[in-house]
Structure formats: C-alpha cells, structure tokens
C-alpha cells in the first residue's frame, strides 16, 4: 500500500448562518487531462504557463452554431471575428469550416489575406480605415462596412478619383433595450443618421450598397435584443426597397453572443443564465422571416460570432509559485500567470481547477498573478482546495480575447499549443524570449554601454 500524502494541520474558520442556496460545494474534481493529454506532460513539454486550444471543440462549436441558424434560415454565412482570436491556426479552422473573415484593422485584414481568404470574403469593419486601407479593400472587392461620415466621404472621393467601384454596407447602431447603448460605432437608427447615410450612398454611382450591419454589444444576455436589432435592419431594408426598388444582398447581425463564462458579480453561473445559440438564432431568424421582405428577396444572414465559438475551446495551464497569508488572515496563492495573459480576468470569474489530486480541505483564497502590480488578480475570492508550490492548475474558457489582448509586461508571452482531432499536440505560437524583445530595440552609440 502506498503512503498517504502528508496533510498539514490547519485551523478552519466556520461560517455560521445559512448555507449557500446551492448547498455544499461539490464542483471540485482535479483536471489531470485536457482531452486525452496529461497536464503534466503539457508542462513538461511546453513549459508553464501554456495556452492549450482544442481543435475539436472549435469545430463542434462552429457546426452547432451553423446548425442552429441554418435549420431556421438556410441562407446563413459566418465570418470569423479575427480580433477574438487571430492565431492563424485558429482562423484556418474556421475558414476550413466555411467561415469568411471579419476584420477591424488593416493588420487583421492582411492577416486574413495571408491566410488565403479571398478578398471578396473579407468583411472590413472598424472605425479606423485609412485611404490606403480603403483602396486595398476596394481593389480586393472586399465588403467595406462604413462606420462614420468621414469614412463615407473619403471613400467617395477615392472612388470618384479612381473610377473604381466598391461594395459597401453601413454599420447601424440602435436602441435594443440593452444599456449602455453602443452608439459610438456606426450610424444611429433612431435619429435618422443611418437613413441619411443610406441616401448618401445610394446617390453615389461608384458605391453599391449590398448590406446592412450591426454589432449591438458583446456578451449580450438578451436574445430579444437581437430580435429588435434585426427588426430595425429589416425596416431599413424595406424602406430601401420602397424608395429605390433595390433589395439588399445581406443583413449582418454582428457578434456578441455570450460565452459560458461567469461575469463578475453574477450570482448564478454563466452557463445557467446565458441564452443558447438556438435562442439567439430563433430571435434573429423569425424576425427576418416575419418582416415585410419578400420571400424571394430574403437577404443572406451574416453572423460575426466571436467569443461564443472559441471561449470554451481553450485552457490556460499554469503553476503555483508560492502561497502566503495576507495580513487579514486570508490565504493567497501566487500563480505564474496573471492579467498579462488573462485580460478577461478583469470581468470574468474564471473557473480554476487543480490539475492533481488534492485533500478535501478547501479555503477561500485570493489568486494573484506574478506581476509586480497591485491589480494583478486572477480571482478576488475563490474557494479552492489548498494548493502548494509547484502544483498545476487549469483555467477554463480562455479562448476569446486573451490571446489577442495579452500584454508583454515584465514577462514573456508563453507558448500556445493546439490539440488536434487525433489528440496530438502542436505548437501554434512560440514563446517569446529576450531576443524577441531586443530585436526591436536600438541603442544610439552614446547609450550603447555603461561602465559600472
Ligand atoms: C468584436 C466584434 C465581433 C465579435 O464579437 P464577440 O462579442 O466576440 O462575438 C463581431 N463584429 C464586430 C464588428 C466586432 O467588433
């Protein structure tokens, strides 16, 4: 019989009063494997911390979403939101599945071209497109989604000078009953600005208005808001048909569907409060089908879903650097990853699981990152089994935005690996190193050395 692991003595604070309405906690289970790959092996082969992506989960999420929409409305096209996760390997999974590219900067635009996405399957969103960016998009016959009047006039001038034609849409912002309203992007529906932009575009011979776009927010907890948004886009489309006898090729409802992460301050777990993809699909498709748009003129429905397709398809594996007591007696655990890698820790309570067997003693603790920075907190208060230096943990649902919004501050960014459909692992992004950083630095002669 093997020896039992040593368990140190401890003093536990007993909480009197009512129990949490969900009863005692039962959610703990060590996560020793990601799919079939042992966490220990990931750390040994790729180091800690390390992002791990599941190809299988991405494909499944995509196929489930397509099914939810296509079974209700056959003319559906997804466009992968690059900024949510623009690793080439991830983008190419979506492109292999049939997704177009949705980009919000020239950097992302070039990344999509570099991934082999045909220009006419790139949707160019965002408020900052230079004249040169617009020209490139025009030459590639991309879908240009105009954000404001300055962009509209710049594009008009450019097209008039070059005698080229562009396929355009406008981004429309509107009141969907969810506040604060996202009115900083696009043209407003209620005050007539959107209609004004449409009439300007229709008067330009070089611009063809092919669609209407909106992206009403992110992590939207209301499916009904999408019904409202779709209704307002349909209303504009019907008015365009009435005034110019022109039917639009597509309505683009943007992204923003919630992922199963739990928002800070939410009493219930994310998975228990978010609408399902079917709920969103039902709200959008039934609104379009029930609108006054004629059956044979129904537009293609484009979706730019980001976080809901990728958040639960990645984990962050990390290790405990140290444990300590704070002056108020609370337990603190310091991890080798912080908000530099987990930007989303600012608004999500990420689920963290120990990656090895543990004793049954749990304690409320703070999870800190390794940065010398007070705001580097992964969880303000989380009840976890006691972790020891060197233990590994797995942070769940980190696939959206972390690998694009991460920051290089006092530490290098780590490796990102993917587990393929056969359970094999591949590096999809190398860890950065001192050389990575020095490559961009220059030392003027007089600052090239010192003599201490
Ligand atoms: C960020 C973004 C998306 C994706 O949003 P999610 O909330 O991740 O689904 C889609 N469209 C536009 C225009 C965006 O800026």
Coordinates of C-alpha atoms and ligand atoms in Angstrom, one line a residue:
X1 CA 0.0 0.0 0.0
X2 CA 1.4 3.4 -0.9
X3 CA 1.8 6.1 1.7
X4 CA -0.9 8.6 2.1
X5 CA 0.2 12.1 1.3
X6 CA 1.2 14.3 4.3
X7 CA -1.5 16.7 5.2
X8 CA -0.5 19.7 7.3
X9 CA -2.7 20.7 10.2
X10 CA -4.9 23.7 9.7
X11 CA -7.4 26.0 11.5
X12 CA -10.6 26.5 9.7
X13 CA -13.0 29.4 10.1
X14 CA -16.5 28.1 10.5
X15 CA -19.2 30.1 8.9
X16 CA -22.4 30.2 10.9
X17 CA -25.7 31.2 9.3
X18 CA -27.4 30.0 6.2
X19 CA -25.7 27.8 3.7
X20 CA -25.3 29.0 0.2
X21 CA -28.6 28.1 -1.5
X22 CA -26.8 25.6 -3.8
X23 CA -25.7 23.6 -0.7
X24 CA -22.2 22.4 0.0
X25 CA -19.8 22.6 -2.9
X26 CA -19.3 19.6 -5.0
X27 CA -17.8 21.0 -8.1
X28 CA -14.2 20.1 -7.4
X29 CA -12.6 17.5 -9.4
X30 CA -9.0 17.5 -10.4
X31 CA -8.5 18.2 -14.1
X32 CA -5.5 16.0 -14.8
X33 CA -6.0 15.7 -18.6
X34 CA -7.1 18.1 -21.3
X35 CA -8.9 15.9 -23.7
X36 CA -6.6 12.9 -23.6
X37 CA -3.4 14.9 -23.0
X38 CA -2.0 14.8 -19.4
X39 CA -1.5 18.3 -18.0
X40 CA 1.8 17.1 -16.5
X41 CA 3.0 16.3 -20.0
X42 CA 2.0 19.6 -21.3
X43 CA 4.0 21.4 -18.6
X44 CA 7.0 19.1 -19.2
X45 CA 7.0 19.5 -23.0
X46 CA 5.9 23.1 -23.4
X47 CA 6.5 24.8 -20.1
X48 CA 4.3 26.7 -17.7
X49 CA 2.2 28.7 -18.2
X50 CA 0.9 27.5 -21.6
X51 CA -2.3 28.1 -23.5
X52 CA -3.9 25.0 -24.9
X53 CA -6.5 25.1 -27.7
X54 CA -8.9 22.3 -28.7
X55 CA -9.4 21.9 -32.4
X56 CA -12.3 19.5 -31.7
X57 CA -14.2 22.0 -29.6
X58 CA -13.8 24.8 -32.1
X59 CA -15.2 22.7 -34.9
X60 CA -18.0 21.4 -32.7
X61 CA -19.0 24.9 -31.6
X62 CA -19.0 26.1 -35.2
X63 CA -21.0 23.3 -36.5
X64 CA -23.5 23.6 -33.7
X65 CA -23.9 27.3 -34.4
X66 CA -24.3 26.8 -38.1
X67 CA -26.9 24.1 -37.5
X68 CA -28.9 26.4 -35.1
X69 CA -29.2 29.1 -37.8
X70 CA -29.4 27.0 -41.0
X71 CA -32.3 24.9 -39.7
X72 CA -34.3 28.1 -39.2
X73 CA -33.0 30.2 -42.1
X74 CA -31.0 28.5 -44.9
X75 CA -29.1 31.5 -46.3
X76 CA -26.5 31.9 -43.5
X77 CA -22.9 32.8 -43.6
X78 CA -20.5 33.1 -40.7
X79 CA -17.5 35.4 -40.7
X80 CA -14.8 34.7 -38.1
X81 CA -14.1 37.8 -35.9
X82 CA -10.3 38.0 -36.1
X83 CA -9.8 40.1 -33.0
X84 CA -11.4 37.5 -30.8
X85 CA -8.5 35.1 -31.6
X86 CA -6.4 35.8 -34.6
X87 CA -3.9 33.0 -34.4
X88 CA -3.5 31.6 -37.9
X89 CA -4.2 28.1 -36.8
X90 CA -7.5 29.1 -35.2
X91 CA -8.6 31.3 -38.1
X92 CA -7.9 28.5 -40.5
X93 CA -10.0 26.0 -38.6
X94 CA -12.9 28.5 -39.1
X95 CA -12.0 29.0 -42.7
X96 CA -11.8 25.3 -43.3
X97 CA -15.3 25.0 -41.9
X98 CA -16.5 27.6 -44.3
X99 CA -16.3 30.8 -42.4
X100 CA -15.4 34.1 -44.0
X101 CA -13.1 36.7 -42.2
X102 CA -14.3 39.7 -40.3
X103 CA -11.6 42.2 -39.6
X104 CA -11.4 45.5 -37.8
X105 CA -7.9 46.8 -38.8
X106 CA -5.5 46.7 -41.7
X107 CA -3.3 44.3 -39.7
X108 CA -6.1 41.9 -39.4
X109 CA -7.1 42.5 -43.0
X110 CA -3.6 41.5 -44.1
X111 CA -3.6 38.5 -41.8
X112 CA -6.8 37.3 -43.5
X113 CA -5.3 37.7 -47.0
X114 CA -2.2 35.9 -45.7
X115 CA -4.4 33.0 -44.6
X116 CA -5.6 32.8 -48.2
X117 CA -9.1 34.2 -47.6
X118 CA -10.3 35.6 -51.0
X119 CA -10.7 39.4 -50.8
X120 CA -14.4 39.2 -51.6
X121 CA -14.9 37.1 -48.4
X122 CA -13.4 39.6 -46.1
X123 CA -15.6 42.0 -44.2
X124 CA -13.8 45.1 -43.3
X125 CA -15.3 46.7 -40.1
X126 CA -13.9 49.2 -37.7
X127 CA -13.7 53.0 -37.3
X128 CA -10.1 53.4 -38.4
X129 CA -9.5 52.7 -42.1
X130 CA -7.0 55.0 -43.9
X131 CA -7.3 56.0 -47.5
X132 CA -4.7 53.4 -48.4
X133 CA -6.6 50.7 -46.4
X134 CA -9.8 51.5 -48.2
X135 CA -8.0 51.4 -51.6
X136 CA -6.6 48.0 -50.8
X137 CA -10.1 46.8 -49.8
X138 CA -11.6 48.2 -53.0
X139 CA -9.0 46.5 -55.2
X140 CA -9.7 43.2 -53.4
X141 CA -13.5 43.7 -53.8
X142 CA -14.0 43.3 -50.1
X143 CA -17.1 44.2 -48.2
X144 CA -16.5 47.6 -46.7
X145 CA -18.6 48.4 -43.7
X146 CA -18.6 52.2 -43.3
X147 CA -18.5 53.5 -39.7
X148 CA -18.9 57.2 -40.0
X149 CA -19.5 60.1 -42.5
X150 CA -15.8 61.0 -42.7
X151 CA -15.1 57.5 -44.0
X152 CA -18.1 57.6 -46.3
X153 CA -16.8 60.9 -47.9
X154 CA -13.2 59.7 -48.0
X155 CA -14.3 56.5 -49.8
X156 CA -16.5 58.5 -52.2
X157 CA -13.6 60.9 -53.1
X158 CA -11.3 58.0 -53.6
X159 CA -13.7 56.1 -55.9
X160 CA -14.5 59.2 -57.9
X161 CA -10.8 59.8 -58.5
X162 CA -10.0 56.2 -59.4
X163 CA -13.3 55.4 -61.2
X164 CA -13.4 52.1 -59.3
X165 CA -16.5 50.6 -57.7
X166 CA -16.9 49.4 -54.1
X167 CA -19.3 47.1 -52.4
X168 CA -20.3 48.7 -49.1
X169 CA -22.6 48.4 -46.1
X170 CA -23.1 50.7 -43.2
X171 CA -22.8 49.8 -39.6
X172 CA -26.0 50.8 -37.8
X173 CA -26.3 51.4 -34.1
X174 CA -29.6 51.4 -32.3
X175 CA -31.5 51.1 -29.1
X176 CA -32.2 47.4 -28.5
X177 CA -33.3 47.9 -24.9
X178 CA -29.8 47.0 -23.6
X179 CA -27.8 49.8 -21.9
X180 CA -25.4 51.4 -22.0
X181 CA -26.1 51.6 -25.7
X182 CA -23.2 51.0 -28.1
X183 CA -23.6 54.2 -30.2
X184 CA -20.0 55.0 -30.8
X185 CA -19.7 52.8 -33.8
X186 CA -21.8 53.3 -37.0
X187 CA -24.8 55.4 -37.8
X188 CA -27.7 55.8 -35.5
X189 CA -31.1 54.3 -36.5
X190 CA -33.5 56.3 -34.3
X191 CA -32.3 59.8 -35.1
X192 CA -32.3 59.2 -38.8
X193 CA -28.5 59.2 -39.2
X194 CA -28.4 55.7 -40.7
X195 CA -31.1 56.6 -43.2
X196 CA -29.1 59.7 -44.1
X197 CA -26.0 57.7 -44.7
X198 CA -28.0 55.3 -46.9
X199 CA -29.4 58.1 -49.1
X200 CA -25.8 59.5 -49.5
X201 CA -24.5 56.1 -50.6
X202 CA -27.4 55.5 -53.0
X203 CA -26.6 58.8 -54.7
X204 CA -23.0 57.6 -55.3
X205 CA -22.7 55.7 -58.6
X206 CA -19.4 54.1 -57.5
X207 CA -20.8 52.6 -54.3
X208 CA -23.1 49.7 -54.3
X209 CA -25.0 49.3 -51.1
X210 CA -25.0 45.5 -50.6
X211 CA -25.9 45.1 -47.0
X212 CA -26.6 46.5 -43.5
X213 CA -24.5 45.7 -40.5
X214 CA -24.9 46.0 -36.7
X215 CA -22.9 44.7 -33.8
X216 CA -25.0 45.6 -30.8
X217 CA -22.6 44.7 -28.0
X218 CA -20.7 41.8 -26.5
X219 CA -21.6 39.1 -24.1
X220 CA -25.3 40.1 -24.7
X221 CA -27.5 38.4 -22.1
X222 CA -30.7 39.1 -24.0
X223 CA -31.6 37.2 -27.2
X224 CA -34.6 39.5 -27.6
X225 CA -32.2 42.4 -28.2
X226 CA -31.2 40.7 -31.4
X227 CA -34.8 40.5 -32.5
X228 CA -35.1 44.2 -32.0
X229 CA -31.8 44.8 -33.9
X230 CA -32.9 42.5 -36.8
X231 CA -36.3 44.3 -36.9
X232 CA -34.6 47.7 -37.3
X233 CA -32.3 46.5 -40.0
X234 CA -35.3 44.9 -41.8
X235 CA -37.2 48.2 -41.6
X236 CA -34.3 50.0 -43.3
X237 CA -34.1 47.2 -45.9
X238 CA -37.8 47.5 -46.6
X239 CA -37.5 51.3 -47.0
X240 CA -34.6 50.9 -49.4
X241 CA -36.8 48.5 -51.4
X242 CA -39.7 51.0 -51.4
X243 CA -37.6 54.1 -52.4
X244 CA -35.1 52.6 -54.8
X245 CA -36.6 49.2 -55.7
X246 CA -33.3 47.7 -54.5
X247 CA -33.1 44.5 -52.4
X248 CA -30.1 44.0 -50.2
X249 CA -27.8 41.0 -50.5
X250 CA -27.3 40.6 -46.8
X251 CA -28.0 41.6 -43.3
X252 CA -25.1 41.2 -40.9
X253 CA -26.1 40.9 -37.3
X254 CA -22.6 41.0 -35.9
X255 CA -21.4 39.1 -32.9
X256 CA -21.9 39.4 -29.2
X257 CA -23.5 36.1 -28.2
X258 CA -22.4 35.3 -24.6
X259 CA -20.0 32.5 -23.8
X260 CA -20.5 30.3 -20.8
X261 CA -18.1 32.2 -18.7
X262 CA -19.4 33.8 -15.5
X263 CA -19.4 37.6 -15.2
X264 CA -18.0 39.1 -12.0
X265 CA -20.9 40.0 -9.7
X266 CA -23.2 37.4 -11.3
X267 CA -24.8 35.2 -8.6
X268 CA -25.6 32.3 -11.0
X269 CA -23.0 30.6 -13.1
X270 CA -22.7 31.9 -16.6
X271 CA -23.9 28.6 -18.1
X272 CA -27.1 28.9 -16.2
X273 CA -28.0 32.5 -17.3
X274 CA -26.9 32.9 -20.9
X275 CA -29.2 32.3 -23.9
X276 CA -28.3 29.4 -26.1
X277 CA -27.2 29.8 -29.7
X278 CA -30.7 28.5 -30.6
X279 CA -32.3 31.3 -28.6
X280 CA -30.3 33.9 -30.5
X281 CA -31.0 32.1 -33.8
X282 CA -34.7 32.0 -33.1
X283 CA -34.9 35.7 -32.2
X284 CA -33.0 36.8 -35.4
X285 CA -34.4 34.4 -38.0
X286 CA -38.0 34.7 -37.0
X287 CA -37.8 38.5 -37.1
X288 CA -36.4 38.4 -40.6
X289 CA -38.8 35.8 -41.9
X290 CA -41.7 37.7 -40.4
X291 CA -40.7 41.0 -41.8
X292 CA -42.2 42.6 -44.9
X293 CA -39.2 41.4 -47.0
X294 CA -40.5 39.2 -49.8
X295 CA -39.7 35.5 -49.7
X296 CA -37.7 35.5 -52.9
X297 CA -35.7 38.5 -51.8
X298 CA -34.7 37.4 -48.4
X299 CA -31.1 38.5 -47.8
X300 CA -28.2 36.3 -46.7
X301 CA -27.8 36.4 -42.9
X302 CA -24.2 37.0 -41.9
X303 CA -23.0 36.4 -38.3
X304 CA -19.7 37.5 -36.9
X305 CA -19.9 35.4 -33.7
X306 CA -16.6 35.5 -31.8
X307 CA -16.4 34.6 -28.1
X308 CA -19.3 32.2 -28.1
X309 CA -17.4 30.0 -30.7
X310 CA -14.0 29.9 -29.1
X311 CA -14.1 30.8 -25.4
X312 CA -14.6 27.3 -24.2
X313 CA -12.1 25.9 -26.7
X314 CA -9.0 26.9 -24.8
X315 CA -7.5 26.5 -21.4
X316 CA -4.6 28.1 -19.6
X317 CA -2.3 25.7 -17.8
X318 CA -0.3 27.3 -15.0
X319 CA 1.6 26.6 -11.8
X320 CA 1.7 27.8 -8.2
X321 CA 4.7 30.0 -7.5
X322 CA 4.0 30.4 -3.7
X323 CA 1.3 30.5 -1.1
X324 CA 1.1 33.1 1.7
X325 CA -1.1 34.7 4.4
X326 CA -2.2 38.2 4.0
X327 CA -2.3 40.5 7.0
X328 CA -6.0 40.0 7.4
X329 CA -5.6 36.2 7.6
X330 CA -6.7 35.4 4.1
X331 CA -4.9 32.8 2.1
X332 CA -3.2 34.0 -1.0
X333 CA -1.9 31.8 -3.8
X334 CA 0.5 33.3 -6.4
X335 CA 0.4 31.8 -9.8
X336 CA 2.9 32.0 -12.7
X337 CA 0.3 33.7 -14.9
X338 CA -1.6 36.9 -14.3
X339 CA -3.7 39.6 -16.0
X340 CA -0.9 39.9 -18.6
X341 CA -2.1 36.6 -20.0
X342 CA -5.7 36.6 -18.7
X343 CA -7.0 40.0 -19.6
X344 CA -10.6 38.6 -19.3
X345 CA -9.9 38.1 -15.5
X346 CA -10.9 41.8 -15.2
X347 CA -14.5 40.9 -15.9
X348 CA -14.9 37.2 -15.7
X349 CA -14.7 34.9 -12.6
X350 CA -12.8 32.2 -14.5
X351 CA -13.2 28.7 -13.2
X352 CA -9.8 27.4 -12.0
X353 CA -9.3 23.7 -11.3
X354 CA -6.4 22.0 -9.6
X355 CA -4.6 19.6 -12.0
X356 CA -3.7 16.9 -9.5
X357 CA -5.3 15.1 -6.6
X358 CA -5.9 17.2 -3.5
X359 CA -7.1 16.9 0.0
X360 CA -10.6 17.7 0.9
X361 CA -9.8 20.9 2.8
X362 CA -10.8 24.0 1.0
X363 CA -10.4 27.6 1.8
X364 CA -11.4 31.0 0.4
X365 CA -8.3 32.5 -1.2
X366 CA -7.1 35.2 -3.5
X367 CA -5.4 34.1 -6.7
X368 CA -2.6 36.5 -7.6
X369 CA -0.5 36.6 -10.8
X370 CA 3.3 37.1 -10.8
X371 CA 3.3 40.7 -11.9
X372 CA 4.6 43.4 -9.5
X373 CA 1.4 45.2 -9.9
X374 CA -1.4 45.5 -7.4
X375 CA -4.2 44.9 -10.0
X376 CA -2.7 41.6 -10.9
X377 CA -5.6 39.4 -9.5
X378 CA -7.0 36.3 -11.2
X379 CA -9.7 35.8 -8.6
X380 CA -10.5 38.1 -5.7
X381 CA -12.0 35.3 -3.7
X382 CA -12.4 31.7 -4.7
X383 CA -12.9 28.6 -2.7
X384 CA -10.4 26.0 -3.7
X385 CA -8.6 23.1 -2.2
X386 CA -5.3 24.1 -0.7
X387 CA -2.7 24.3 -3.4
X388 CA 1.1 24.0 -2.9
X389 CA 4.1 25.5 -4.6
X390 CA 4.7 23.6 -7.8
X391 CA 1.1 22.4 -8.2
X392 CA -0.5 22.9 -11.5
X393 CA -3.9 24.4 -12.3
X394 CA -6.1 24.7 -15.3
X395 CA -8.1 27.9 -16.1
X396 CA -11.2 27.2 -18.2
X397 CA -12.7 29.0 -21.1
X398 CA -9.9 31.4 -22.0
X399 CA -10.2 31.1 -25.8
X400 CA -11.7 34.5 -26.5
X401 CA -9.6 37.8 -26.5
X402 CA -6.9 36.6 -24.1
X403 CA -4.5 35.6 -26.9
X404 CA -5.1 38.9 -28.6
X405 CA -5.3 41.3 -25.7
X406 CA -2.5 39.8 -23.7
X407 CA 0.4 42.2 -22.8
X408 CA 4.1 41.8 -22.6
X409 CA 4.9 43.3 -19.2
X410 CA 8.0 42.1 -17.3
X411 CA 7.4 38.6 -18.6
X412 CA 7.5 37.0 -22.0
X413 CA 4.4 35.6 -23.5
X414 CA 4.3 31.8 -23.4
X415 CA 3.7 29.0 -25.9
X416 CA 0.3 28.3 -27.4
X417 CA -0.4 24.7 -28.4
X418 CA -3.3 23.0 -30.1
X419 CA -4.7 19.5 -29.6
X420 CA -5.7 18.2 -33.0
X421 CA -8.6 15.8 -33.8
X422 CA -6.3 12.8 -33.1
X423 CA -5.2 14.1 -29.7
X424 CA -1.8 15.1 -31.0
X425 CA -0.3 18.4 -29.8
X426 CA 1.3 21.1 -31.9
X427 CA 2.8 24.4 -31.1
X428 CA 0.9 27.2 -32.9
X429 CA 2.8 30.1 -31.3
X430 CA 6.3 30.0 -29.9
X431 CA 7.1 31.6 -26.5
X432 CA 8.7 35.0 -26.7
X433 CA 12.3 35.5 -25.4
X434 CA 14.8 38.2 -24.6
X435 CA 15.8 38.1 -28.3
X436 CA 12.2 38.8 -29.3
X437 CA 12.3 42.0 -27.3
X438 CA 15.8 43.1 -28.2
X439 CA 15.0 42.7 -31.9
X440 CA 13.0 45.9 -31.7
X441 CA 15.4 48.0 -29.6
X442 CA 18.0 50.4 -30.8
X443 CA 20.9 51.8 -28.8
X444 CA 22.3 55.1 -30.0
X445 CA 26.1 55.0 -29.8
X446 CA 26.4 57.1 -26.7
X447 CA 23.8 54.8 -24.9
X448 CA 25.3 51.6 -26.0
X449 CA 27.1 50.8 -22.8
X450 CA 28.0 51.8 -19.3
X451 CA 31.0 51.1 -17.1
X452 CA 29.9 50.4 -13.6
Ligands
LIG1 C1 -15.6 42.2 -31.7 C2 -16.5 42.1 -32.8 C3 -17.2 40.9 -33.1 C4 -17.1 39.7 -32.3 O1 -17.8 39.9 -31.0 P1 -18.0 38.8 -29.9 O2 -18.6 39.5 -28.8 O3 -16.7 38.2 -29.6 O4 -18.9 37.8 -30.5 C5 -18.0 40.9 -34.2 N1 -18.2 42.0 -35.0 C6 -17.6 43.2 -34.8 C7 -17.8 44.3 -35.6 C8 -16.7 43.2 -33.7 O5 -16.1 44.4 -33.4

